[in-house]
Amino acid sequence: MTIEPATLPTDIRPLAVERGALRDSARAHLSHGGGVLLTGPSGIGRTTVLTQLAAASGEFGHRVLRCSPSPTERESPFLGLIDLLTGVADDTFGALADHERAVLERTLLRSGSPAGPEPGTDTASAGERDALLLRIAVRKVFAVLADAGPVLLVIDDAQWLDRPTTQVLDYLARRADPGVSVLAALCTGPETAPPAHRPGGCADAFDLCPPPVRTIAVPPMTAHELAELLERHDHPSWPRPVIARLHQASGGRPRTALELSSALAEHVRVEGAGSPGPDDPLPVPDSLRRPVLDRLGALPASARDTLVMAGAAVRPTVELLRRAGRPSAAADLDLCVRHGVVRALTASDHGTVRFLDPLTPMVLRAETPYERLVDAHRALAEASDDTVERAHHLAQLTAGPDPAVATRLAAAASAARRRGAPKTAARLGRLAAEYTPAGQADVDIDRRLTAAEDGIEAGDLDFARRLAHEVLGDAERPADRVRAWNVVIDSCGQAMAEISDVFPEAVRDAAGDPELLAQLHYRMSWRAWMVGGSAARAHDHAVRAAGLAARTGDRRTELMALTQQAALELFLGLPEAETTLTAALAAPHDVHAMTHHNGPVYLKYRFHLVRDELDEARAELRTLVYRLRQRGSADSLSHCLIGLAQVEIERGRCRPALTIARQSLRIVEEAGLSQGPAWYALSLAETAGGSLAQALTAAEKARRHSEDDDDRLFLPRALHAEGRIRLFSGQHAQAVELLRRAGELESAQGQRDPATRRWHADLAEALAAAGAPDEATAVIAAARHQAERLGRRGVLATLDRATAAVDATRGELVPAARRLERAATRLRATGYPLEEARTRAALGRVRRLLQDETGARTAYAGALRIFTKADARPWITLTRTERDRAQDFPVPPAETGSWSDRLTSTERSVVARVAQGATNREIAAGLVVSVKTVEAALTRAYRKLGAKSRVEIARMVMTRPTA
């Protein structure tokens, strides 16, 4: 199935996940009229999103009229309307009656007479009449503009819009004319109080938009988006932990983040210091500090003291604050809620105090004398019955090493780890190491390594790597050194090519210890597959790791190695894969292995997938995702979401898949993990339920990330994703290049089960469309042999569709139709709705070439019905385009004894269109084949008919045969 290549832009910049989705949603809504209201606090980026949407609407032919009122202008009558109509020429008012035009021109200050009733008239009645005339006149002006093309009214900071303009726009919204839509932005933060004359600010802004109205909250930036923002504004390249702190302190608000980063850069320059440590306060510039102090200054002293105590606590609750010496905590916090400083307390939060602005506790801490902070931490330590909370406050009260405090911090880290809070565990573990006395070197090293391993689980890879290298500078025992090397290896993610020099050193440090060598061989298995590109060598390492671990009693390493062994045996098409997985799932279990994305429970879903057991695969992943959300690593959660998104796509649930894929990318961006796999999943989800343009952007990013990491494990998948998009968009030569490369990489790695990476049918279809049917046949034959040996029914069905594509290219349309009917039936039986619909669309194409218009309509209708149920938006568009375009080039029925008897169905269709004057490109578009296929068919037709030009072809077709 193809669309014209021009439909797929090549210059689209990658969009941020959340804001890209927001813009797509808003743009789609506005394309059908109505209104969109963007909401969010000050500095969140509403104006930027609004400007981007306005620019995109202008590019798509909208007449954009904009106003941006400010707080000082809300008492200036009609200033908003004047701004909106500034670019509208006076001759547009020609359709107005004289009295209507006079009122409008006075209001817009385009005439010498001031706005208002004429002298000598009753003021009240004349004012009401002029107000009505003005509204009618403005509506007529917009109707005139809409006749020339769609009009978009853009209103930024709608809360400051003057009341007379608001009334005019409200009138227009309730009598919306086709072709006029409204895009408005409204600040909803606590720092922006609505004007006195408009007590319901948000509701009034909602009334500015004609129905249907879509209200969209502009989301905070992710940490990754914030890093890109700082880079675009030439800010320092802060380390990821600093980016994370800037993101947390700013609440994801871009303007706030830029000001904090500038203040930090100035502080570093003046002080001559490096990046701040995790416990060093961030400098808050006066521009951000002053509004916070103004809000705090409006509170009584008691409420401010309660806020100081709340800001010092790890998890402040009303009950904790009461026990810590604030008996009026509830009343104080209620007052703070009314002043917009903290969120309203809810039962679901168990009375937890949450600041509306993350800067508030930072400013409070900076403005509070040190002695009062110490008193607050002491009171909280005594009042808290939580191990983690108490240890945190004790650390704040202790200066220098203290074995008792270190022990309590280590115990608190263990408690946080058991709760599924690895980030907290890593921070407390590092503090425990810092408070460990100098004479306890072994304990200090163990605590640092434990904190580093917690950092891996939390996704703080820089933190983990830094601690591991510290240990390597101090440790002498082989077990400590290999453990540190393992942290270094695990912290590199997909980029294992960057640490090629680590393994020889780690093996040397292992000094022949079988337990340590088991851990290293497990990691060498991953490197052999990801970097070396050899599943066979990776399998050897995994087998050796599992054997060594079993011999030394290291159950965790044994389970992880067995899982890796089973995955490789599945990929290699070895029959023992099921047995190995069963061994990995057998008791005794290890909690870490059972919840890890490289563990046996996760691998079970992939075994279900190759057996076409989609519901079972989904159930496994949903259970694992639930457990990981409660307590698990960011890396494992991201990979499980990637798998779940793929399963949802196969099951025909495109919108949930898109949401899940975006969640996965957001997690890896914020955690600083390798992004190639997440972009790959997003490209699949966009192809199924988003847009092909965004899918191409995501696939290209997945390929670039995998190439940068030298990750040969995910690179073929990224190439496959990009190749499919090129195939669906009619760029067959590019699709062949990408899919062929993906197939070569997978085959070189040793793939012998086509169900593990399903690229074979797509490559064959691309080759057939590009005019290489023999190569396509060879690809199909090799894959079919493997699929039949392993009983992969879903793969065999897609290979039938690919075979039909080859048959159609060769003009064998009747066998092609039969194969497609059979393939669609098998795909329905195995539960692949999108693949079934794709096959039915191909059947509609072949039926049309056979001049079976009824059969073609039925096939297209069946495909559209499935695509619509799945919410597969790109496929709905592609199928409708193909169905409708083909009707523009009807093929005349063949006549007995005519020129058509000597031609195949494809050749006859091409010749008929040549006779109608169509170009080769137009013929390719109408038949939904490549230009190369048209050229080949036309060459054969010239030879069979003895024609030498298109003119002779046309003459033969137009001349009726003699009896």
mmCIF file of C-alpha atoms in Angstrom, residues 563-873:
data_model
loop_
_atom_site.group_PDB
_atom_site.id
_atom_site.type_symbol
_atom_site.label_atom_id
_atom_site.label_comp_id
_atom_site.label_asym_id
_atom_site.label_seq_id
_atom_site.Cartn_x
_atom_site.Cartn_y
_atom_site.Cartn_z
ATOM 1 C CA THR A 563 17.620 -16.351 30.441
ATOM 2 C CA GLN A 564 20.219 -14.977 28.044
ATOM 3 C CA GLN A 565 20.955 -18.505 26.845
ATOM 4 C CA ALA A 566 17.253 -19.171 26.206
ATOM 5 C CA ALA A 567 16.838 -15.886 24.316
ATOM 6 C CA LEU A 568 19.783 -16.703 22.077
ATOM 7 C CA GLU A 569 18.537 -20.229 21.445
ATOM 8 C CA LEU A 570 15.176 -18.796 20.429
ATOM 9 C CA PHE A 571 16.881 -16.369 18.044
ATOM 10 C CA LEU A 572 19.073 -19.149 16.636
ATOM 11 C CA GLY A 573 16.063 -21.424 16.145
ATOM 12 C CA LEU A 574 17.407 -24.113 18.487
ATOM 13 C CA PRO A 575 14.877 -26.628 19.873
ATOM 14 C CA GLU A 576 16.306 -26.510 23.420
ATOM 15 C CA ALA A 577 15.164 -22.896 23.939
ATOM 16 C CA GLU A 578 11.947 -23.916 25.741
ATOM 17 C CA THR A 579 13.827 -26.259 28.086
ATOM 18 C CA THR A 580 16.363 -23.581 28.978
ATOM 19 C CA LEU A 581 13.632 -21.041 29.750
ATOM 20 C CA THR A 582 11.876 -23.592 31.972
ATOM 21 C CA ALA A 583 15.136 -24.041 33.903
ATOM 22 C CA ALA A 584 15.427 -20.268 34.320
ATOM 23 C CA LEU A 585 11.884 -20.069 35.694
ATOM 24 C CA ALA A 586 12.359 -22.925 38.150
ATOM 25 C CA ALA A 587 12.790 -22.376 41.887
ATOM 26 C CA PRO A 588 14.655 -21.142 43.799
ATOM 27 C CA HIS A 589 13.823 -17.701 42.456
ATOM 28 C CA ASP A 590 15.689 -14.428 42.808
ATOM 29 C CA VAL A 591 13.592 -11.265 43.158
ATOM 30 C CA HIS A 592 16.000 -9.118 41.119
ATOM 31 C CA ALA A 593 16.138 -11.610 38.236
ATOM 32 C CA MET A 594 12.386 -12.143 38.224
ATOM 33 C CA THR A 595 11.645 -8.426 37.778
ATOM 34 C CA HIS A 596 14.520 -7.499 35.467
ATOM 35 C CA HIS A 597 13.977 -6.842 31.765
ATOM 36 C CA ASN A 598 16.708 -9.384 31.031
ATOM 37 C CA GLY A 599 15.151 -11.920 33.403
ATOM 38 C CA PRO A 600 13.095 -15.047 32.661
ATOM 39 C CA VAL A 601 9.659 -13.584 33.402
ATOM 40 C CA TYR A 602 10.198 -10.862 30.810
ATOM 41 C CA LEU A 603 11.492 -13.405 28.281
ATOM 42 C CA LYS A 604 8.278 -15.429 28.636
ATOM 43 C CA TYR A 605 6.384 -12.738 26.729
ATOM 44 C CA ARG A 606 8.729 -13.092 23.749
ATOM 45 C CA PHE A 607 8.149 -16.849 23.654
ATOM 46 C CA HIS A 608 4.392 -16.170 23.666
ATOM 47 C CA LEU A 609 4.884 -13.679 20.845
ATOM 48 C CA VAL A 610 6.689 -16.043 18.479
ATOM 49 C CA ARG A 611 3.908 -18.590 19.088
ATOM 50 C CA ASP A 612 1.282 -15.945 18.161
ATOM 51 C CA GLU A 613 -0.108 -15.970 21.734
ATOM 52 C CA LEU A 614 -0.760 -12.237 21.933
ATOM 53 C CA ASP A 615 -3.160 -12.224 24.873
ATOM 54 C CA GLU A 616 -0.783 -14.311 26.970
ATOM 55 C CA ALA A 617 2.121 -12.019 26.046
ATOM 56 C CA ARG A 618 0.112 -8.961 27.070
ATOM 57 C CA ALA A 619 -0.888 -10.528 30.397
ATOM 58 C CA GLU A 620 2.757 -11.327 31.259
ATOM 59 C CA LEU A 621 3.906 -7.798 30.468
ATOM 60 C CA ARG A 622 1.051 -6.024 32.239
ATOM 61 C CA THR A 623 1.787 -7.969 35.436
ATOM 62 C CA LEU A 624 5.484 -7.170 35.184
ATOM 63 C CA VAL A 625 4.861 -3.482 34.439
ATOM 64 C CA TYR A 626 2.622 -3.239 37.501
ATOM 65 C CA ARG A 627 5.346 -4.716 39.709
ATOM 66 C CA LEU A 628 8.019 -2.459 38.205
ATOM 67 C CA ARG A 629 5.924 0.662 38.742
ATOM 68 C CA GLN A 630 5.742 -0.270 42.423
ATOM 69 C CA ARG A 631 9.422 -1.086 42.813
ATOM 70 C CA GLY A 632 11.846 -1.576 39.984
ATOM 71 C CA SER A 633 14.453 0.053 37.795
ATOM 72 C CA ALA A 634 13.690 2.725 35.216
ATOM 73 C CA ASP A 635 15.560 0.674 32.596
ATOM 74 C CA SER A 636 13.462 -2.454 33.184
ATOM 75 C CA LEU A 637 10.213 -0.471 33.238
ATOM 76 C CA SER A 638 11.113 1.240 29.962
ATOM 77 C CA HIS A 639 11.885 -2.062 28.223
ATOM 78 C CA CYS A 640 8.687 -3.670 29.497
ATOM 79 C CA LEU A 641 6.672 -0.722 28.199
ATOM 80 C CA ILE A 642 8.418 -1.066 24.831
ATOM 81 C CA GLY A 643 7.376 -4.712 24.686
ATOM 82 C CA LEU A 644 3.826 -3.892 25.787
ATOM 83 C CA ALA A 645 3.528 -1.206 23.085
ATOM 84 C CA GLN A 646 4.553 -3.746 20.419
ATOM 85 C CA VAL A 647 2.031 -6.291 21.677
ATOM 86 C CA GLU A 648 -0.762 -3.696 21.681
ATOM 87 C CA ILE A 649 0.088 -2.801 18.077
ATOM 88 C CA GLU A 650 -0.132 -6.447 17.033
ATOM 89 C CA ARG A 651 -3.480 -6.728 18.856
ATOM 90 C CA GLY A 652 -4.850 -3.724 16.952
ATOM 91 C CA ARG A 653 -4.935 -1.273 19.891
ATOM 92 C CA CYS A 654 -3.105 1.638 18.303
ATOM 93 C CA ARG A 655 -3.937 4.526 20.642
ATOM 94 C CA PRO A 656 -2.925 2.684 23.852
ATOM 95 C CA ALA A 657 0.259 1.592 22.084
ATOM 96 C CA LEU A 658 1.111 5.186 21.231
ATOM 97 C CA THR A 659 0.549 6.301 24.831
ATOM 98 C CA ILE A 660 2.689 3.463 26.203
ATOM 99 C CA ALA A 661 5.530 4.121 23.743
ATOM 100 C CA ARG A 662 5.592 7.793 24.709
ATOM 101 C CA GLN A 663 5.749 6.820 28.380
ATOM 102 C CA SER A 664 8.762 4.624 27.682
ATOM 103 C CA LEU A 665 10.615 7.406 25.884
ATOM 104 C CA ARG A 666 9.844 9.878 28.654
ATOM 105 C CA ILE A 667 11.303 7.462 31.217
ATOM 106 C CA VAL A 668 14.590 6.950 29.357
ATOM 107 C CA GLU A 669 14.929 10.670 28.638
ATOM 108 C CA GLU A 670 14.495 11.596 32.277
ATOM 109 C CA ALA A 671 16.754 8.782 33.508
ATOM 110 C CA GLY A 672 19.483 9.443 30.928
ATOM 111 C CA LEU A 673 19.289 5.880 29.536
ATOM 112 C CA SER A 674 20.059 4.756 25.972
ATOM 113 C CA GLN A 675 17.203 6.013 23.811
ATOM 114 C CA GLY A 676 17.456 3.862 20.669
ATOM 115 C CA PRO A 677 14.979 1.153 21.784
ATOM 116 C CA ALA A 678 12.402 3.690 23.007
ATOM 117 C CA TRP A 679 12.521 5.684 19.759
ATOM 118 C CA TYR A 680 12.130 2.392 17.873
ATOM 119 C CA ALA A 681 8.978 1.557 19.832
ATOM 120 C CA LEU A 682 7.620 5.049 19.237
ATOM 121 C CA SER A 683 8.224 4.717 15.491
ATOM 122 C CA LEU A 684 6.170 1.495 15.443
ATOM 123 C CA ALA A 685 3.380 3.116 17.435
ATOM 124 C CA GLU A 686 3.330 6.245 15.250
ATOM 125 C CA THR A 687 3.221 4.070 12.117
ATOM 126 C CA ALA A 688 0.229 2.210 13.509
ATOM 127 C CA GLY A 689 -1.767 4.957 15.178
ATOM 128 C CA GLY A 690 -0.074 8.353 14.808
ATOM 129 C CA SER A 691 1.399 9.867 11.678
ATOM 130 C CA LEU A 692 3.919 8.573 9.159
ATOM 131 C CA ALA A 693 5.879 11.816 9.339
ATOM 132 C CA GLN A 694 6.366 11.468 13.088
ATOM 133 C CA ALA A 695 7.031 7.743 12.650
ATOM 134 C CA LEU A 696 9.843 8.488 10.201
ATOM 135 C CA THR A 697 11.361 11.033 12.588
ATOM 136 C CA ALA A 698 11.287 8.492 15.427
ATOM 137 C CA ALA A 699 12.736 5.696 13.268
ATOM 138 C CA GLU A 700 15.595 7.901 12.087
ATOM 139 C CA LYS A 701 16.366 8.863 15.700
ATOM 140 C CA ALA A 702 16.282 5.190 16.703
ATOM 141 C CA ARG A 703 18.747 4.373 13.923
ATOM 142 C CA ARG A 704 21.078 7.250 14.824
ATOM 143 C CA HIS A 705 21.087 6.354 18.530
ATOM 144 C CA SER A 706 21.800 2.699 17.738
ATOM 145 C CA GLU A 707 24.577 3.635 15.316
ATOM 146 C CA ASP A 708 26.105 6.055 17.838
ATOM 147 C CA ASP A 709 26.041 3.319 20.495
ATOM 148 C CA ASP A 710 27.300 0.736 17.962
ATOM 149 C CA ASP A 711 24.350 -1.343 19.134
ATOM 150 C CA ARG A 712 23.949 -4.107 16.560
ATOM 151 C CA LEU A 713 21.151 -5.684 18.552
ATOM 152 C CA PHE A 714 18.692 -2.811 18.079
ATOM 153 C CA LEU A 715 20.076 -1.328 14.864
ATOM 154 C CA PRO A 716 18.386 -3.947 12.610
ATOM 155 C CA ARG A 717 15.059 -3.216 14.312
ATOM 156 C CA ALA A 718 15.467 0.504 13.728
ATOM 157 C CA LEU A 719 16.335 -0.150 10.075
ATOM 158 C CA HIS A 720 13.284 -2.399 9.753
ATOM 159 C CA ALA A 721 11.019 0.277 11.230
ATOM 160 C CA GLU A 722 12.351 2.946 8.875
ATOM 161 C CA GLY A 723 12.202 0.591 5.895
ATOM 162 C CA ARG A 724 8.534 -0.214 6.526
ATOM 163 C CA ILE A 725 7.659 3.476 6.601
ATOM 164 C CA ARG A 726 9.473 4.009 3.295
ATOM 165 C CA LEU A 727 7.641 1.002 1.869
ATOM 166 C CA PHE A 728 4.238 2.313 2.922
ATOM 167 C CA SER A 729 5.043 5.763 1.501
ATOM 168 C CA GLY A 730 5.943 4.446 -1.959
ATOM 169 C CA GLN A 731 9.720 4.974 -1.638
ATOM 170 C CA HIS A 732 10.491 1.430 -2.701
ATOM 171 C CA ALA A 733 14.177 1.780 -3.571
ATOM 172 C CA GLN A 734 14.937 3.335 -0.180
ATOM 173 C CA ALA A 735 12.798 0.717 1.546
ATOM 174 C CA VAL A 736 14.735 -2.082 -0.142
ATOM 175 C CA GLU A 737 18.062 -0.584 0.896
ATOM 176 C CA LEU A 738 17.039 -0.277 4.542
ATOM 177 C CA LEU A 739 15.238 -3.629 4.800
ATOM 178 C CA ARG A 740 17.984 -5.454 2.969
ATOM 179 C CA ARG A 741 20.534 -4.043 5.420
ATOM 180 C CA ALA A 742 18.357 -5.085 8.368
ATOM 181 C CA GLY A 743 18.071 -8.606 6.963
ATOM 182 C CA GLU A 744 21.813 -8.868 6.344
ATOM 183 C CA LEU A 745 22.595 -7.815 9.922
ATOM 184 C CA GLU A 746 20.067 -10.230 11.427
ATOM 185 C CA SER A 747 21.260 -13.104 9.250
ATOM 186 C CA ALA A 748 24.904 -12.367 10.059
ATOM 187 C CA GLN A 749 24.036 -12.505 13.755
ATOM 188 C CA GLY A 750 22.626 -15.982 13.201
ATOM 189 C CA GLN A 751 18.840 -15.484 13.165
ATOM 190 C CA ARG A 752 17.117 -18.759 12.330
ATOM 191 C CA ASP A 753 13.627 -18.071 13.685
ATOM 192 C CA PRO A 754 11.815 -15.539 11.481
ATOM 193 C CA ALA A 755 9.229 -14.932 14.224
ATOM 194 C CA THR A 756 11.807 -13.210 16.465
ATOM 195 C CA ARG A 757 12.382 -10.359 13.965
ATOM 196 C CA ARG A 758 9.653 -10.236 11.310
ATOM 197 C CA TRP A 759 11.375 -8.326 8.495
ATOM 198 C CA HIS A 760 11.223 -11.009 5.786
ATOM 199 C CA ALA A 761 7.771 -10.329 4.328
ATOM 200 C CA ASP A 762 8.328 -6.555 4.288
ATOM 201 C CA LEU A 763 11.640 -6.952 2.428
ATOM 202 C CA ALA A 764 10.023 -9.290 -0.098
ATOM 203 C CA GLU A 765 7.151 -6.856 -0.732
ATOM 204 C CA ALA A 766 9.575 -3.980 -1.160
ATOM 205 C CA LEU A 767 11.672 -6.009 -3.615
ATOM 206 C CA ALA A 768 8.565 -6.956 -5.596
ATOM 207 C CA ALA A 769 7.431 -3.318 -5.763
ATOM 208 C CA ALA A 770 10.941 -2.244 -6.823
ATOM 209 C CA GLY A 771 10.958 -4.688 -9.729
ATOM 210 C CA ALA A 772 13.101 -7.468 -8.231
ATOM 211 C CA PRO A 773 10.663 -10.416 -7.987
ATOM 212 C CA ASP A 774 13.343 -13.115 -8.191
ATOM 213 C CA GLU A 775 15.219 -11.794 -5.153
ATOM 214 C CA ALA A 776 11.886 -11.439 -3.340
ATOM 215 C CA THR A 777 11.092 -15.082 -4.086
ATOM 216 C CA ALA A 778 14.445 -16.167 -2.635
ATOM 217 C CA VAL A 779 13.837 -14.213 0.575
ATOM 218 C CA ILE A 780 10.374 -15.760 0.928
ATOM 219 C CA ALA A 781 11.627 -19.298 0.296
ATOM 220 C CA ALA A 782 14.354 -19.081 2.957
ATOM 221 C CA ALA A 783 11.986 -17.619 5.543
ATOM 222 C CA ARG A 784 9.222 -20.097 4.699
ATOM 223 C CA HIS A 785 11.561 -23.036 5.240
ATOM 224 C CA GLN A 786 12.455 -21.788 8.734
ATOM 225 C CA ALA A 787 8.860 -20.870 9.625
ATOM 226 C CA GLU A 788 7.492 -24.259 8.561
ATOM 227 C CA ARG A 789 10.191 -26.070 10.553
ATOM 228 C CA LEU A 790 9.242 -24.127 13.709
ATOM 229 C CA GLY A 791 5.480 -23.908 13.084
ATOM 230 C CA ARG A 792 5.280 -20.092 12.936
ATOM 231 C CA ARG A 793 1.760 -19.657 11.536
ATOM 232 C CA GLY A 794 1.658 -15.859 11.708
ATOM 233 C CA VAL A 795 4.907 -15.560 9.777
ATOM 234 C CA LEU A 796 3.689 -18.001 7.132
ATOM 235 C CA ALA A 797 0.548 -15.913 6.608
ATOM 236 C CA THR A 798 2.541 -12.714 6.001
ATOM 237 C CA LEU A 799 4.836 -14.618 3.652
ATOM 238 C CA ASP A 800 1.719 -15.627 1.676
ATOM 239 C CA ARG A 801 0.904 -11.921 1.291
ATOM 240 C CA ALA A 802 4.456 -11.244 0.111
ATOM 241 C CA THR A 803 4.194 -14.115 -2.391
ATOM 242 C CA ALA A 804 0.985 -12.585 -3.707
ATOM 243 C CA ALA A 805 2.831 -9.284 -4.207
ATOM 244 C CA VAL A 806 5.407 -11.125 -6.331
ATOM 245 C CA ASP A 807 2.619 -12.856 -8.296
ATOM 246 C CA ALA A 808 0.930 -9.509 -8.969
ATOM 247 C CA THR A 809 4.194 -7.987 -10.177
ATOM 248 C CA ARG A 810 4.510 -10.849 -12.683
ATOM 249 C CA GLY A 811 0.934 -10.335 -13.850
ATOM 250 C CA GLU A 812 -0.368 -13.515 -12.186
ATOM 251 C CA LEU A 813 -3.352 -11.814 -10.605
ATOM 252 C CA VAL A 814 -5.714 -14.755 -10.067
ATOM 253 C CA PRO A 815 -3.182 -16.755 -7.979
ATOM 254 C CA ALA A 816 -2.315 -13.517 -6.149
ATOM 255 C CA ALA A 817 -5.966 -12.973 -5.200
ATOM 256 C CA ARG A 818 -6.294 -16.540 -3.936
ATOM 257 C CA ARG A 819 -3.156 -16.217 -1.810
ATOM 258 C CA LEU A 820 -4.372 -12.945 -0.319
ATOM 259 C CA GLU A 821 -7.758 -14.432 0.569
ATOM 260 C CA ARG A 822 -6.011 -17.328 2.281
ATOM 261 C CA ALA A 823 -3.512 -15.054 4.058
ATOM 262 C CA ALA A 824 -6.259 -12.777 5.391
ATOM 263 C CA THR A 825 -8.148 -15.767 6.775
ATOM 264 C CA ARG A 826 -5.016 -17.135 8.489
ATOM 265 C CA LEU A 827 -4.131 -13.743 9.964
ATOM 266 C CA ARG A 828 -7.609 -13.411 11.407
ATOM 267 C CA ALA A 829 -7.294 -16.876 12.944
ATOM 268 C CA THR A 830 -3.911 -16.072 14.512
ATOM 269 C CA GLY A 831 -5.143 -12.726 15.864
ATOM 270 C CA TYR A 832 -3.247 -10.063 13.879
ATOM 271 C CA PRO A 833 -5.937 -7.507 12.890
ATOM 272 C CA LEU A 834 -3.622 -4.881 11.364
ATOM 273 C CA GLU A 835 -1.831 -7.466 9.246
ATOM 274 C CA GLU A 836 -5.198 -8.860 8.177
ATOM 275 C CA ALA A 837 -6.425 -5.399 7.187
ATOM 276 C CA ARG A 838 -3.199 -4.681 5.319
ATOM 277 C CA THR A 839 -3.718 -7.954 3.419
ATOM 278 C CA ARG A 840 -7.329 -7.090 2.559
ATOM 279 C CA ALA A 841 -6.237 -3.718 1.209
ATOM 280 C CA ALA A 842 -3.733 -5.520 -1.032
ATOM 281 C CA LEU A 843 -6.564 -7.823 -2.117
ATOM 282 C CA GLY A 844 -8.636 -4.778 -3.080
ATOM 283 C CA ARG A 845 -5.787 -3.598 -5.297
ATOM 284 C CA VAL A 846 -5.524 -6.970 -7.054
ATOM 285 C CA ARG A 847 -9.311 -7.274 -7.470
ATOM 286 C CA ARG A 848 -9.354 -3.884 -9.136
ATOM 287 C CA LEU A 849 -6.605 -4.967 -11.542
ATOM 288 C CA LEU A 850 -8.783 -7.993 -12.336
ATOM 289 C CA GLN A 851 -11.622 -5.530 -13.094
ATOM 290 C CA ASP A 852 -13.652 -7.058 -10.254
ATOM 291 C CA GLU A 853 -14.945 -3.736 -8.917
ATOM 292 C CA THR A 854 -17.401 -5.361 -6.523
ATOM 293 C CA GLY A 855 -14.702 -7.563 -5.031
ATOM 294 C CA ALA A 856 -12.347 -4.590 -4.757
ATOM 295 C CA ARG A 857 -14.919 -2.490 -2.909
ATOM 296 C CA THR A 858 -15.624 -5.365 -0.529
ATOM 297 C CA ALA A 859 -11.927 -5.887 0.203
ATOM 298 C CA TYR A 860 -11.278 -2.182 0.814
ATOM 299 C CA ALA A 861 -14.361 -1.947 3.029
ATOM 300 C CA GLY A 862 -13.152 -4.901 5.097
ATOM 301 C CA ALA A 863 -9.712 -3.328 5.517
ATOM 302 C CA LEU A 864 -11.168 0.035 6.515
ATOM 303 C CA ARG A 865 -13.519 -1.566 9.012
ATOM 304 C CA ILE A 866 -10.588 -3.231 10.816
ATOM 305 C CA PHE A 867 -8.337 -0.165 10.626
ATOM 306 C CA THR A 868 -11.107 2.057 11.981
ATOM 307 C CA LYS A 869 -11.802 -0.250 14.913
ATOM 308 C CA ALA A 870 -8.071 -0.258 15.713
ATOM 309 C CA ASP A 871 -7.862 3.555 15.388
ATOM 310 C CA ALA A 872 -5.017 3.030 12.912
ATOM 311 C CA ARG A 873 -5.140 6.575 11.564
#
